[in-house]
């Protein structure tokens, strides 16, 4: 991977290494200056094994997550890159023809004339970057292997100049050795691996290729590696290659006019990867050559004033895509993993707090006899850093293993798609992963150490709760000023420190110029800030000032991330500040403060984005990073809200279980302990809630999408989709089947509609007449003549290139009768969807369009600057009425004016969208006769088949393929395959997110273990006054279950709340929210059971406490 | 019976063995109890054949130097700990060999405990601490609360019912403990240095309270102490040394 977050990864690596260096320097400093502190810190490590394991586990999480993210990215990059290179071989640049159809100027063409190839060959004849320029012909020709009884209708036959192809090794065999195409006899063919599999054919076998109903036998001479020039033209298609002469004689001059190429290939010099470096310059030169040739010979190159041929650096583009996909995945994994990282950080905080608690008396005495607080901090840091280093190493190894497992799972999911990932990792990624792990944990350890070292000596020695010594103070101007100053100086210091390399270089330069002061500037400023802040650290000041700062940045950049961070931090800061404040000697009740504050933060997250925008009269944008922020802030707020109101919850539980009788005292104590230990209860709830939030939110959104796109409604009313081409033309599926005598297949077919697809590269279209949206909004504003106000375009004035491209689909009445497409908007002049379809059925010049014509500012087929799709403010997204929209389709004599009277719903129209999911061209469905009028002959025909209720869709599809030798897709099966693919990917992501649950569970284990130690005497007393042993264990189990449930419940509630808001707000368009109870609930229940299993051991230990001993010792 | 100025029963000289009164009135009866601990390989004979008996309604104090086995004896008698050898009967039931669950129920129903430290659960309020034994015994919530408040009233802490232990003074805490020990009307109340953590004023107040309750309810009190003044307040003091009973002093006879 070369880039992440738009930052070169190599730079990222050096930054990380630099920070690790700073961390190492801190440790080195402590080690050499105060070796005694290091020894005191390290002494604790072997003393408590279980603790060491847990701390290491928490610290490991961050490294594991980052390693998985990077290693998955690397694997993707390598796999996709290898696949791309393998599938392209010597194809570096590809020149193809724009199919501009329906123009009176020249006939629709399928190819590139020989002249163009000659021109380009001459152009690059002496160019040392170029090895060869040659033409390639592609045609879909059904194939059959009669001996094996296998047919493959989707077989791409390639024709190449055999001598040239052999010279450069354009086609290779499975082991990568070039195949000699010029040695093929006239009846020989090389088929690709996929074809060999599908047809069960090998060298020496005879396969038959069907052209317009008649078959020609070819002997398989060799198996070629799956690549574009062996007929694998994309998603793993079967195919074969032969000399262009044989190709020509097979297809005949009508289907394949001589002197025509489908594409022109340019192979760079230096083998398969040799020309990548010069790809950019070569691409520019090819484009320039095409333009120049166009000027010299416009009749051939630029009819209609539009460039007819375009060039693409195919290999370079695919490799770029590989990089992009890899970095997108890494980013995605990092986002999702950040929840686990956060949980890991909380775990460390918790464990350090526990450590501090445990060692409090000891540390108190150490402080009393003169140990500085700084010494304590250094001691904790050195202890933490040992865990840290160990954890980084373990984390990288575990992360790599996890990634390996994930790749295996992904391969399982991708199996159906013929794509396999190989596991890979680069040194750079390893360094970054380990480094980021160390940095995150170092920062965490430092913070935890500060907190752990903050103890009240008296409270510590007497081992009484710190809270009795909690400081509050009266707010004075001086105190505020000092804090504000502290924050700013610290910020400057931090900034200087972070840019240390820069500062150091600058310092070194200044030093050379005899300016010694500069060397000390950075640390000085930093230390000054630190000292001022440390004087009386007030995080709340930082929160408020930082919050305001972020808020203003967010507003300035119209960016939600800083805005929402700021907006959430400010209330937290204010609450924390007020909490310390005394008003007339009294503190504000904590419950009130925190309930109001956190409630407000949650409110901010649950209101629609529009409200935020309205308050500041601006627009705010954001991406997936907001989920991380939302999760963090909502969990923080929700946890605080719970923790400060635990007694109310506990009271409610007590009231509810009052009748349980003998269990009452157990339940009472089980609820009372977590309520009394807010910090650890809160931390544990937060950890569990964070992960649960991520899990539930992600699953819900993901499941809603797959429910929408892979649900039963998406098949448009048809179960099988068959394609016929001019090579093997089938006009009517049913007639064809009847002719073939396939009555069994015929009997399974209920209806078969026909859709003629126009040229792929589009027909030019232009809006000519439009009623403004106001016509709809204001219940038709009528002009003086009683007609809606129309805006007319002077068609003649609009240049061709300003016309928008569309794909036309001509549909017949059977199609209309069989379809179950939903229209998301219809013209205001029609009453219902069925009226719209009836209008098309009757052959009127009307059409329905896909919604990609509506969204994204597509300018209404261009031309007049009028954008009929961009609705005025008074029309909201739910508007289902269209104004009058007239478009002119096609050019010249073929032009037709058609009214758009409906917009096809994105979801139910998925299989109708002729341009596919990723395409940018809108699809128009209109009466078949009008379509033919505009486009001439269709480029191919789709048959949409609906089957009888007891028929099997796969059987029907196979029957059609077998009998008619055209390819047929089992849409129903396709949807099911997609569903199963999606659910395996979902499971993968769930597993990845769920890694963080380990932190939550470990936290439960930690606090349970600690409870057993801490409460020894209390357990003794309970046992003495009559608690049965198993009740004591049960009590602890109940307590942990209570915390686990609060965490799981909180996370789920927040996730569903946020998801509900997003869906209600229309963030995901028309997709409606679907909660995947079936996948989420088992995970939650599993987590709950795991938490019980984990606390079972401490609970058993508690139950086994011997009373006399418990009471005897401190 | 005559008492000296300090309340010591001058007539009754310490006897060699505190033998069990053979009448049926003895609520606690132990014979030849042995208890050995394994302290890191070398056995510690904490009790070396202790026999004693306590009459119903009696207040007995156990005294002796630190480490002589007082706590061990109390724990063994109350069934908190098992014995190696010997027999112990509480209210006519032999408790050695009784399964733990049964002993626990027995304690819950018939005994109350007052220890030196850590008596109360810090996370529960005073009244909640006091009502625990009642709830444990299956008494309904409403009645438990009422009786717990009554018990707190008896020790003069009704106003502090909703306070947490951390908010109470040491003396107050011990009173809450006493309220808890007595709330379910136990037959026997065990106290292991119940005043050990208190100053003498508070200690005296606690002892007065215990005496008063003992007299009023005719409950049996067995109290371990190393404080002469405290020990004297009992009907009888059992003196221990090196895991054995050295003798006893009778301060005032039961019922006098
Ligand atoms: N669990 C134990 N393990 C080892 N020795 C113990 C244990 N409990 C008590 N002892 C020892 O038994 C003896 C009696 O202790 P204890 O009954 O506590 O004395 P007292 O309460 O009179 O001070 C002491 O020597 C003590 O060290
Ligand atoms: Mg003792």
GROMACS .gro file of C-alpha atoms and ligand atoms in nm, chain A residues 1112, chain B residues 70-71 192-193 224, ligand 2:
model
    7
 1112UNK     CA    1  -0.846  -1.282   6.043
 1184UNK     CA    2  -0.931  -1.701   7.177
 1185UNK     CA    3  -1.043  -1.622   6.827
 1306UNK     CA    4  -1.456  -1.112   6.890
 1307UNK     CA    5  -1.299  -0.804   7.044
 1338UNK     CA    6  -1.353  -1.239   7.339
 1372LIG    MG1    7  -0.803  -1.280   6.821
   0.00000   0.00000   0.00000
